[in-house]
């Protein structure tokens, strides 16, 4: 009996060590990738080892940790789904026994814990530490800045806890809720993160439909469009005329003794735009036939199919919510990993769900940076400040943490929420979940209809030449209206 107990303890010990090693290796890979991404956009600073350089380096490490946690939250649900299907396909394979329910549950709990740590501790610390200078009268240095940062964090924690305490007291006025107000670990943190997850879900609801429609525009800019009833040689010739005319005007202004600076800057900017348009036209002319006539339609059809399937799955989930209580995110029971498949069509549906999750995440990030409110957070290559990087990391963390919840709420996957992700209070509210699904389906459909109707209308006008007819009725620009090719410039 004692030997059996020792054997069981040894097995548990080895399994825990194996899980720790796997978690460490996965996080190390995410951390290295995140560090490469941030250093790609971070503004290059001097190599002097001064105080600000040390502060920037510490903030960089914290931002890298946060972005790695965000990546873990994105890959968590797809990893769980594919692990479940692998265990079902090879239940007795010795080489995949490490892929068990204990590892998956541990990953979910670690991602949830690190998400709270980054959102409420590390990112506020990085921001306050970056902006701190030390209290007045104290000796300047790293120690003074750390002291000021901790004081600011303490005041921020008091403010947030006070707001949560007042909000929860107003919402739940019963005796049990009033007693739980004094429980910090079991009440405050889950309730606060539940509110953050709801805000992240609403942010995804706002960004994802915009990103789904914006993806067509971005791919249209990256790929070469088919040439339908367009004379590229004529457009390139007209662009050349405009470029030569602007160059002559700039040469004439440079010959004067006192050129007007603002007017010269405007002409240089217009010349750069015309050169960019000429480069795009030349690229379209040099593109091969398969790139213009095959690649572009295939990519557009893939994007359209992904968006249409997402909307259809959300529509089916709305019907499930109306007729079946188990369709609620909190209504499903935990069936364990490797016991039963949560996909009706097995591996094929699981792969489709994973592709849709990544597609929705990319679309949400694109839609986030497409909104006017968040345009200032758009990172620039080698020219992004640490404050902007902190804002980007926090935003991506909120979006990625809400992605598993949104995928389950919209019915993209039937995979049960594991760990602390399934403890959110609002997941049990039928009206919130139903309204969330209906808003996503309606807003996404409206964005796509508006996008395609406007795009088709513009392409038809270009193909028929009516865009030039409309521009010919408009008043001529006095600065550049002497050229008959001005209409081509505005239509490109």
Short mmCIF file of C-alpha atoms in Angstrom, two decimals, residues 16-484:
data_model
loop_
_atom_site.label_atom_id
_atom_site.label_comp_id
_atom_site.label_asym_id
_atom_site.label_seq_id
_atom_site.Cartn_x
_atom_site.Cartn_y
_atom_site.Cartn_z
CA UNK A 16 3.52 18.64 -12.40
CA UNK A 17 7.15 19.14 -13.40
CA UNK A 18 6.26 18.27 -16.99
CA UNK A 19 3.40 20.80 -16.98
CA UNK A 20 5.66 23.52 -15.56
CA UNK A 21 8.28 22.86 -18.24
CA UNK A 22 5.68 22.95 -21.03
CA UNK A 23 4.16 26.18 -19.72
CA UNK A 24 7.60 27.74 -19.42
CA UNK A 25 8.59 26.77 -22.97
CA UNK A 26 5.34 28.06 -24.46
CA UNK A 27 5.62 31.34 -22.60
CA UNK A 28 9.31 31.70 -23.54
CA UNK A 29 8.43 31.40 -27.24
CA UNK A 30 5.64 33.99 -26.86
CA UNK A 31 7.96 36.30 -24.94
CA UNK A 32 10.68 36.18 -27.61
CA UNK A 33 8.17 36.85 -30.39
CA UNK A 34 6.62 39.72 -28.40
CA UNK A 35 10.04 41.25 -27.76
CA UNK A 36 10.86 41.18 -31.48
CA UNK A 37 7.53 42.83 -32.30
CA UNK A 38 7.89 45.63 -29.75
CA UNK A 39 11.52 46.39 -30.64
CA UNK A 40 10.43 46.56 -34.29
CA UNK A 41 8.12 49.50 -33.50
CA UNK A 42 9.86 51.08 -30.50
CA UNK A 43 11.54 54.41 -31.07
CA UNK A 44 15.29 54.01 -31.21
CA UNK A 45 16.95 55.90 -28.35
CA UNK A 46 20.54 56.73 -27.50
CA UNK A 47 22.87 54.10 -26.09
CA UNK A 48 23.73 56.18 -23.00
CA UNK A 49 23.10 54.29 -19.76
CA UNK A 50 21.26 57.08 -17.98
CA UNK A 51 18.26 56.99 -15.66
CA UNK A 52 15.66 57.35 -18.41
CA UNK A 53 17.24 54.48 -20.37
CA UNK A 54 16.89 52.16 -17.36
CA UNK A 55 13.25 53.19 -16.88
CA UNK A 56 12.50 52.64 -20.57
CA UNK A 57 14.14 49.22 -20.44
CA UNK A 58 12.06 48.14 -17.43
CA UNK A 59 8.88 49.40 -19.10
CA UNK A 60 9.88 47.53 -22.26
CA UNK A 61 10.21 44.25 -20.34
CA UNK A 62 6.81 44.76 -18.70
CA UNK A 63 5.19 45.54 -22.04
CA UNK A 64 6.80 42.44 -23.56
CA UNK A 65 5.42 40.31 -20.72
CA UNK A 66 1.95 41.79 -21.26
CA UNK A 67 2.03 41.20 -25.02
CA UNK A 68 3.15 37.60 -24.40
CA UNK A 69 0.17 37.08 -22.09
CA UNK A 70 -2.08 38.55 -24.78
CA UNK A 71 -0.68 36.04 -27.26
CA UNK A 72 -1.33 33.25 -24.78
CA UNK A 73 -4.96 34.38 -24.42
CA UNK A 74 -5.36 34.36 -28.22
CA UNK A 75 -3.87 30.88 -28.71
CA UNK A 76 -5.46 29.41 -25.58
CA UNK A 77 -8.88 28.46 -26.96
CA UNK A 78 -7.60 27.11 -30.32
CA UNK A 79 -4.95 25.09 -28.47
CA UNK A 80 -7.62 23.63 -26.19
CA UNK A 81 -9.91 22.72 -29.09
CA UNK A 82 -7.21 21.02 -31.14
CA UNK A 83 -5.90 19.21 -28.04
CA UNK A 84 -9.38 17.83 -27.37
CA UNK A 85 -9.66 16.51 -30.93
CA UNK A 86 -6.17 14.98 -30.82
CA UNK A 87 -6.94 13.14 -27.58
CA UNK A 88 -10.18 11.85 -29.09
CA UNK A 89 -8.39 10.65 -32.25
CA UNK A 90 -5.48 9.01 -30.38
CA UNK A 91 -6.77 8.12 -26.91
CA UNK A 92 -4.06 5.56 -26.05
CA UNK A 93 -1.04 7.06 -27.76
CA UNK A 94 1.86 7.24 -25.32
CA UNK A 95 3.49 10.30 -26.92
CA UNK A 96 0.51 12.60 -26.39
CA UNK A 97 -0.36 11.65 -22.83
CA UNK A 98 1.21 14.93 -21.68
CA UNK A 99 -1.65 16.69 -23.48
CA UNK A 100 -4.20 16.17 -20.71
CA UNK A 101 -6.94 18.07 -18.93
CA UNK A 102 -4.68 19.12 -16.07
CA UNK A 103 -2.34 20.96 -18.47
CA UNK A 104 -5.22 22.70 -20.28
CA UNK A 105 -6.87 23.79 -17.01
CA UNK A 106 -3.53 25.01 -15.70
CA UNK A 107 -2.94 27.09 -18.83
CA UNK A 108 -6.38 28.70 -18.57
CA UNK A 109 -5.85 29.60 -14.92
CA UNK A 110 -2.35 30.95 -15.58
CA UNK A 111 -3.55 33.13 -18.46
CA UNK A 112 -6.40 34.44 -16.32
CA UNK A 113 -4.03 35.17 -13.42
CA UNK A 114 -1.42 36.88 -15.59
CA UNK A 115 -4.10 38.90 -17.38
CA UNK A 116 -5.26 40.32 -14.05
CA UNK A 117 -1.66 40.92 -12.98
CA UNK A 118 -0.77 42.78 -16.19
CA UNK A 119 -3.99 44.78 -16.37
CA UNK A 120 -4.15 45.95 -12.76
CA UNK A 121 -0.48 45.97 -11.65
CA UNK A 122 2.20 45.77 -14.33
CA UNK A 123 0.82 48.16 -16.94
CA UNK A 124 -0.18 50.88 -14.44
CA UNK A 125 3.25 50.47 -12.84
CA UNK A 126 4.97 50.81 -16.23
CA UNK A 127 3.01 53.97 -17.07
CA UNK A 128 3.48 55.68 -13.71
CA UNK A 129 7.12 54.61 -13.58
CA UNK A 130 7.69 56.08 -17.02
CA UNK A 131 6.03 59.39 -16.11
CA UNK A 132 7.42 59.71 -12.59
CA UNK A 133 10.19 62.10 -11.60
CA UNK A 134 10.25 61.69 -7.81
CA UNK A 135 8.57 63.78 -5.15
CA UNK A 136 9.55 67.41 -4.72
CA UNK A 137 12.44 67.80 -2.30
CA UNK A 138 13.56 64.18 -2.52
CA UNK A 139 16.82 63.02 -4.04
CA UNK A 140 16.42 62.24 -7.72
CA UNK A 141 17.04 58.70 -8.89
CA UNK A 142 15.47 55.33 -9.58
CA UNK A 143 14.53 54.84 -5.92
CA UNK A 144 12.59 58.12 -5.81
CA UNK A 145 10.73 57.25 -9.00
CA UNK A 146 9.84 53.80 -7.69
CA UNK A 147 8.51 55.34 -4.46
CA UNK A 148 6.32 57.77 -6.38
CA UNK A 149 5.08 54.96 -8.61
CA UNK A 150 4.01 52.80 -5.66
CA UNK A 151 2.21 55.74 -4.05
CA UNK A 152 0.33 56.39 -7.29
CA UNK A 153 -0.54 52.69 -7.57
CA UNK A 154 -1.85 52.68 -4.01
CA UNK A 155 -4.06 55.71 -4.67
CA UNK A 156 -5.30 54.16 -7.93
CA UNK A 157 -6.15 50.91 -6.13
CA UNK A 158 -8.13 52.81 -3.50
CA UNK A 159 -10.00 54.69 -6.21
CA UNK A 160 -10.88 51.55 -8.19
CA UNK A 161 -11.89 49.56 -5.10
CA UNK A 162 -14.08 52.44 -3.95
CA UNK A 163 -15.82 52.65 -7.31
CA UNK A 164 -16.40 48.88 -7.40
CA UNK A 165 -17.66 48.91 -3.80
CA UNK A 166 -20.19 51.67 -4.52
CA UNK A 167 -21.32 50.12 -7.81
CA UNK A 168 -21.81 46.66 -6.30
CA UNK A 169 -23.63 48.10 -3.28
CA UNK A 170 -26.04 49.96 -5.56
CA UNK A 171 -26.68 46.96 -7.81
CA UNK A 172 -26.99 44.20 -5.16
CA UNK A 173 -28.62 45.46 -1.99
CA UNK A 174 -29.34 42.14 -0.27
CA UNK A 175 -27.66 40.95 2.93
CA UNK A 176 -25.44 38.33 1.28
CA UNK A 177 -24.06 40.85 -1.20
CA UNK A 178 -23.42 43.38 1.56
CA UNK A 179 -21.41 40.80 3.51
CA UNK A 180 -19.37 39.88 0.43
CA UNK A 181 -18.31 43.51 0.03
CA UNK A 182 -15.64 42.92 2.66
CA UNK A 183 -14.13 39.91 0.83
CA UNK A 184 -11.31 41.24 -1.32
CA UNK A 185 -10.01 38.06 -2.94
CA UNK A 186 -13.27 36.18 -3.56
CA UNK A 187 -15.43 39.16 -4.48
CA UNK A 188 -13.54 42.24 -5.61
CA UNK A 189 -11.10 40.75 -8.09
CA UNK A 190 -13.57 38.39 -9.89
CA UNK A 191 -16.21 41.14 -9.98
CA UNK A 192 -13.73 43.72 -11.26
CA UNK A 193 -12.33 41.42 -13.94
CA UNK A 194 -15.88 40.50 -14.94
CA UNK A 195 -16.55 44.20 -15.57
CA UNK A 196 -13.32 44.48 -17.56
CA UNK A 197 -14.27 41.42 -19.61
CA UNK A 198 -17.67 42.96 -20.35
CA UNK A 199 -15.94 46.15 -21.49
CA UNK A 200 -13.59 44.06 -23.64
CA UNK A 201 -16.56 42.23 -25.13
CA UNK A 202 -18.26 45.53 -25.96
CA UNK A 203 -15.01 46.80 -27.48
CA UNK A 204 -14.81 43.67 -29.63
CA UNK A 205 -18.44 44.17 -30.61
CA UNK A 206 -17.56 47.68 -31.78
CA UNK A 207 -14.24 46.88 -33.48
CA UNK A 208 -14.86 43.51 -35.13
CA UNK A 209 -17.60 44.53 -37.62
CA UNK A 210 -15.56 47.58 -38.63
CA UNK A 211 -12.47 45.40 -39.03
CA UNK A 212 -14.35 42.80 -41.10
CA UNK A 213 -15.31 45.46 -43.64
CA UNK A 214 -11.92 47.16 -43.42
CA UNK A 215 -10.12 43.89 -44.25
CA UNK A 216 -11.44 44.07 -47.82
CA UNK A 217 -9.95 47.55 -48.26
CA UNK A 218 -6.58 46.52 -46.82
CA UNK A 219 -6.30 43.45 -49.01
CA UNK A 220 -7.37 45.55 -52.00
CA UNK A 221 -4.44 47.88 -51.29
CA UNK A 222 -1.95 45.05 -50.86
CA UNK A 223 -3.03 43.06 -53.90
CA UNK A 224 -3.31 44.08 -57.55
CA UNK A 225 -6.88 44.54 -58.73
CA UNK A 226 -8.05 43.15 -62.08
CA UNK A 227 -7.98 45.64 -64.96
CA UNK A 228 -11.52 45.95 -66.29
CA UNK A 229 -12.15 48.47 -69.09
CA UNK A 230 -9.24 50.59 -67.86
CA UNK A 231 -6.44 52.05 -69.95
CA UNK A 232 -3.42 52.05 -67.65
CA UNK A 233 -1.12 53.54 -70.28
CA UNK A 234 -3.34 56.58 -70.59
CA UNK A 235 -3.50 57.05 -66.80
CA UNK A 236 0.30 56.70 -66.49
CA UNK A 237 0.75 59.26 -69.30
CA UNK A 238 -1.56 61.72 -67.54
CA UNK A 239 0.28 61.20 -64.25
CA UNK A 240 3.57 61.91 -66.02
CA UNK A 241 2.16 65.19 -67.34
CA UNK A 242 1.07 66.23 -63.87
CA UNK A 243 4.42 65.28 -62.39
CA UNK A 244 6.33 67.29 -65.01
CA UNK A 245 4.08 70.31 -64.52
CA UNK A 246 4.55 70.29 -60.75
CA UNK A 247 8.30 69.82 -61.14
CA UNK A 248 8.48 72.86 -63.44
CA UNK A 249 6.52 74.95 -60.93
CA UNK A 250 8.86 73.90 -58.13
CA UNK A 251 11.91 74.73 -60.26
CA UNK A 252 10.40 78.13 -61.02
CA UNK A 253 9.80 78.84 -57.34
CA UNK A 254 13.32 77.76 -56.38
CA UNK A 255 14.76 80.28 -58.85
CA UNK A 256 13.09 83.19 -57.01
CA UNK A 257 14.88 84.94 -54.18
CA UNK A 258 12.07 84.68 -51.64
CA UNK A 259 9.98 81.56 -52.26
CA UNK A 260 6.88 81.00 -50.19
CA UNK A 261 7.64 78.17 -47.77
CA UNK A 262 4.09 76.91 -47.14
CA UNK A 263 3.20 76.90 -50.83
CA UNK A 264 6.43 75.06 -51.70
CA UNK A 265 5.71 72.46 -49.00
CA UNK A 266 2.22 71.96 -50.41
CA UNK A 267 3.59 71.45 -53.92
CA UNK A 268 6.18 68.94 -52.64
CA UNK A 269 3.47 67.01 -50.83
CA UNK A 270 1.31 66.96 -53.96
CA UNK A 271 4.30 65.80 -56.01
CA UNK A 272 4.92 62.92 -53.60
CA UNK A 273 1.28 61.85 -53.85
CA UNK A 274 1.44 61.87 -57.65
CA UNK A 275 4.62 59.79 -57.60
CA UNK A 276 2.98 57.27 -55.28
CA UNK A 277 0.04 57.03 -57.65
CA UNK A 278 2.42 56.54 -60.58
CA UNK A 279 4.21 53.73 -58.74
CA UNK A 280 0.90 52.00 -58.01
CA UNK A 281 -0.16 52.24 -61.65
CA UNK A 282 3.18 50.89 -62.83
CA UNK A 283 2.90 48.01 -60.36
CA UNK A 284 -0.55 47.19 -61.69
CA UNK A 285 0.79 47.27 -65.24
CA UNK A 286 3.75 44.98 -64.47
CA UNK A 287 1.70 42.46 -62.46
CA UNK A 288 1.23 39.02 -63.97
CA UNK A 289 -2.11 37.78 -65.22
CA UNK A 290 -2.63 35.22 -62.45
CA UNK A 291 -1.91 37.83 -59.79
CA UNK A 292 -4.46 40.26 -61.20
CA UNK A 293 -7.16 37.88 -62.39
CA UNK A 294 -6.84 34.95 -59.98
CA UNK A 295 -5.20 35.88 -56.66
CA UNK A 296 -7.29 38.98 -55.97
CA UNK A 297 -10.70 37.27 -56.53
CA UNK A 298 -9.65 34.23 -54.47
CA UNK A 299 -8.57 36.34 -51.50
CA UNK A 300 -11.75 38.42 -51.66
CA UNK A 301 -13.88 35.26 -51.83
CA UNK A 302 -12.05 33.83 -48.80
CA UNK A 303 -12.70 37.01 -46.81
CA UNK A 304 -16.34 37.06 -47.89
CA UNK A 305 -16.77 33.37 -47.03
CA UNK A 306 -15.21 33.83 -43.57
CA UNK A 307 -17.44 36.79 -42.77
CA UNK A 308 -20.57 35.09 -44.11
CA UNK A 309 -19.91 31.89 -42.15
CA UNK A 310 -19.35 33.92 -38.98
CA UNK A 311 -22.67 35.73 -39.39
CA UNK A 312 -24.50 32.47 -40.14
CA UNK A 313 -23.04 30.78 -37.06
CA UNK A 314 -24.12 33.73 -34.92
CA UNK A 315 -27.63 33.54 -36.43
CA UNK A 316 -27.82 29.82 -35.59
CA UNK A 317 -26.61 30.55 -32.08
CA UNK A 318 -29.46 33.06 -31.65
CA UNK A 319 -31.93 30.30 -32.51
CA UNK A 320 -30.22 27.94 -30.05
CA UNK A 321 -30.45 30.56 -27.33
CA UNK A 322 -34.18 30.90 -27.88
CA UNK A 323 -34.94 27.17 -27.72
CA UNK A 324 -32.17 25.63 -25.58
CA UNK A 325 -30.88 26.79 -22.21
CA UNK A 326 -27.60 24.88 -22.57
CA UNK A 327 -26.59 27.25 -25.39
CA UNK A 328 -25.83 29.86 -22.74
CA UNK A 329 -22.12 30.20 -22.00
CA UNK A 330 -22.78 29.47 -18.33
CA UNK A 331 -25.43 26.86 -19.03
CA UNK A 332 -23.04 24.23 -20.37
CA UNK A 333 -21.35 21.73 -18.11
CA UNK A 334 -17.66 20.90 -18.12
CA UNK A 335 -17.26 17.62 -19.99
CA UNK A 336 -13.50 17.43 -19.57
CA UNK A 337 -10.72 17.23 -22.11
CA UNK A 338 -10.60 14.21 -24.39
CA UNK A 339 -13.96 12.76 -23.32
CA UNK A 340 -16.28 13.98 -26.06
CA UNK A 341 -16.11 16.18 -29.11
CA UNK A 342 -17.83 19.56 -28.89
CA UNK A 343 -17.84 19.91 -32.69
CA UNK A 344 -20.65 18.31 -34.65
CA UNK A 345 -18.48 17.50 -37.66
CA UNK A 346 -15.36 16.58 -35.73
CA UNK A 347 -11.92 17.75 -36.78
CA UNK A 348 -13.12 19.65 -39.87
CA UNK A 349 -15.44 21.86 -37.82
CA UNK A 350 -12.77 22.32 -35.16
CA UNK A 351 -10.30 23.58 -37.78
CA UNK A 352 -12.97 25.92 -39.17
CA UNK A 353 -13.67 27.29 -35.69
CA UNK A 354 -9.96 27.95 -35.11
CA UNK A 355 -9.64 29.76 -38.44
CA UNK A 356 -12.68 31.91 -37.64
CA UNK A 357 -11.26 32.80 -34.21
CA UNK A 358 -7.98 34.03 -35.67
CA UNK A 359 -9.88 35.86 -38.40
CA UNK A 360 -12.08 37.62 -35.85
CA UNK A 361 -9.05 38.54 -33.72
CA UNK A 362 -7.17 40.04 -36.66
CA UNK A 363 -10.32 41.87 -37.75
CA UNK A 364 -10.85 43.25 -34.24
CA UNK A 365 -7.28 44.62 -34.13
CA UNK A 366 -7.69 46.16 -37.60
CA UNK A 367 -11.03 47.65 -36.60
CA UNK A 368 -9.57 48.98 -33.36
CA UNK A 369 -6.88 50.97 -35.14
CA UNK A 370 -9.39 52.05 -37.82
CA UNK A 371 -11.61 53.86 -35.32
CA UNK A 372 -10.95 57.58 -35.02
CA UNK A 373 -10.86 57.38 -31.23
CA UNK A 374 -7.87 55.01 -31.25
CA UNK A 375 -6.01 56.24 -34.34
CA UNK A 376 -3.43 57.91 -32.09
CA UNK A 377 -2.37 54.49 -30.76
CA UNK A 378 -1.40 53.20 -34.20
CA UNK A 379 2.25 52.03 -33.91
CA UNK A 380 4.82 53.30 -36.39
CA UNK A 381 7.94 51.41 -37.36
CA UNK A 382 10.95 52.56 -35.27
CA UNK A 383 9.02 55.66 -34.17
CA UNK A 384 6.61 54.62 -31.38
CA UNK A 385 6.98 56.05 -27.90
CA UNK A 386 6.85 53.85 -24.82
CA UNK A 387 3.61 55.53 -23.70
CA UNK A 388 1.95 54.55 -26.97
CA UNK A 389 3.35 51.01 -26.66
CA UNK A 390 1.84 50.72 -23.18
CA UNK A 391 -1.55 51.85 -24.54
CA UNK A 392 -1.31 49.34 -27.39
CA UNK A 393 -0.38 46.48 -25.03
CA UNK A 394 -3.28 47.26 -22.70
CA UNK A 395 -5.73 47.46 -25.61
CA UNK A 396 -4.53 44.20 -27.16
CA UNK A 397 -4.65 42.51 -23.74
CA UNK A 398 -8.28 43.56 -23.24
CA UNK A 399 -9.22 42.39 -26.76
CA UNK A 400 -7.38 39.07 -26.50
CA UNK A 401 -8.74 38.33 -23.01
CA UNK A 402 -12.28 38.89 -24.27
CA UNK A 403 -11.75 36.75 -27.40
CA UNK A 404 -12.45 33.34 -25.74
CA UNK A 405 -15.54 34.78 -24.08
CA UNK A 406 -16.78 36.37 -27.32
CA UNK A 407 -16.19 33.17 -29.29
CA UNK A 408 -18.25 31.16 -26.80
CA UNK A 409 -20.92 33.84 -26.47
CA UNK A 410 -21.41 34.14 -30.24
CA UNK A 411 -21.50 30.38 -30.70
CA UNK A 412 -18.35 30.28 -32.85
CA UNK A 413 -17.34 27.32 -30.71
CA UNK A 414 -19.19 25.09 -28.25
CA UNK A 415 -16.05 24.56 -26.20
CA UNK A 416 -16.77 25.10 -22.52
CA UNK A 417 -15.04 27.99 -20.82
CA UNK A 418 -12.44 26.64 -18.45
CA UNK A 419 -10.77 28.25 -15.47
CA UNK A 420 -11.79 31.68 -14.29
CA UNK A 421 -13.02 32.71 -17.74
CA UNK A 422 -16.33 30.97 -17.06
CA UNK A 423 -16.98 32.79 -13.78
CA UNK A 424 -17.99 36.12 -15.29
CA UNK A 425 -21.30 37.33 -13.90
CA UNK A 426 -22.73 38.69 -17.14
CA UNK A 427 -22.40 35.34 -18.95
CA UNK A 428 -25.44 34.05 -17.09
CA UNK A 429 -27.69 36.93 -18.17
CA UNK A 430 -29.86 35.75 -21.05
CA UNK A 431 -30.79 39.22 -22.28
CA UNK A 432 -27.17 40.44 -22.40
CA UNK A 433 -26.02 37.35 -24.32
CA UNK A 434 -28.96 37.50 -26.76
CA UNK A 435 -28.54 41.23 -27.36
CA UNK A 436 -24.80 40.73 -27.91
CA UNK A 437 -25.45 38.11 -30.61
CA UNK A 438 -28.12 40.16 -32.35
CA UNK A 439 -26.03 43.33 -32.36
CA UNK A 440 -23.03 41.51 -33.80
CA UNK A 441 -25.08 39.92 -36.60
CA UNK A 442 -26.93 43.14 -37.51
CA UNK A 443 -23.93 45.49 -37.36
CA UNK A 444 -21.67 43.12 -39.31
CA UNK A 445 -24.30 42.66 -42.01
CA UNK A 446 -24.87 46.41 -42.32
CA UNK A 447 -21.12 47.11 -42.56
CA UNK A 448 -20.69 44.50 -45.29
CA UNK A 449 -23.73 45.68 -47.28
CA UNK A 450 -22.56 49.28 -47.12
CA UNK A 451 -19.00 48.30 -48.02
CA UNK A 452 -19.90 46.19 -51.04
CA UNK A 453 -22.59 48.49 -52.40
CA UNK A 454 -20.24 51.48 -52.33
CA UNK A 455 -17.33 49.44 -53.77
CA UNK A 456 -19.42 47.97 -56.57
CA UNK A 457 -20.87 51.40 -57.39
CA UNK A 458 -17.40 52.95 -57.62
CA UNK A 459 -16.04 50.14 -59.78
CA UNK A 460 -19.01 50.36 -62.15
CA UNK A 461 -18.55 54.12 -62.48
CA UNK A 462 -14.86 53.61 -63.22
CA UNK A 463 -15.56 50.88 -65.75
CA UNK A 464 -18.13 52.99 -67.58
CA UNK A 465 -16.14 56.19 -67.37
CA UNK A 466 -18.88 58.04 -65.50
CA UNK A 467 -16.50 59.06 -62.72
CA UNK A 468 -14.71 61.37 -65.17
CA UNK A 469 -18.05 62.78 -66.28
CA UNK A 470 -18.99 63.64 -62.70
CA UNK A 471 -15.64 65.29 -62.01
CA UNK A 472 -15.84 67.32 -65.20
CA UNK A 473 -18.92 69.09 -63.84
CA UNK A 474 -17.08 70.10 -60.67
CA UNK A 475 -15.23 73.44 -60.44
CA UNK A 476 -11.61 73.39 -61.52
CA UNK A 477 -8.82 73.73 -58.99
CA UNK A 478 -7.05 77.03 -59.71
CA UNK A 479 -3.65 75.61 -58.67
CA UNK A 480 -3.63 72.49 -60.83
CA UNK A 481 -6.70 72.81 -63.06
CA UNK A 482 -4.77 73.77 -66.20
CA UNK A 483 -4.14 70.11 -66.94
CA UNK A 484 -6.86 68.04 -68.55
#
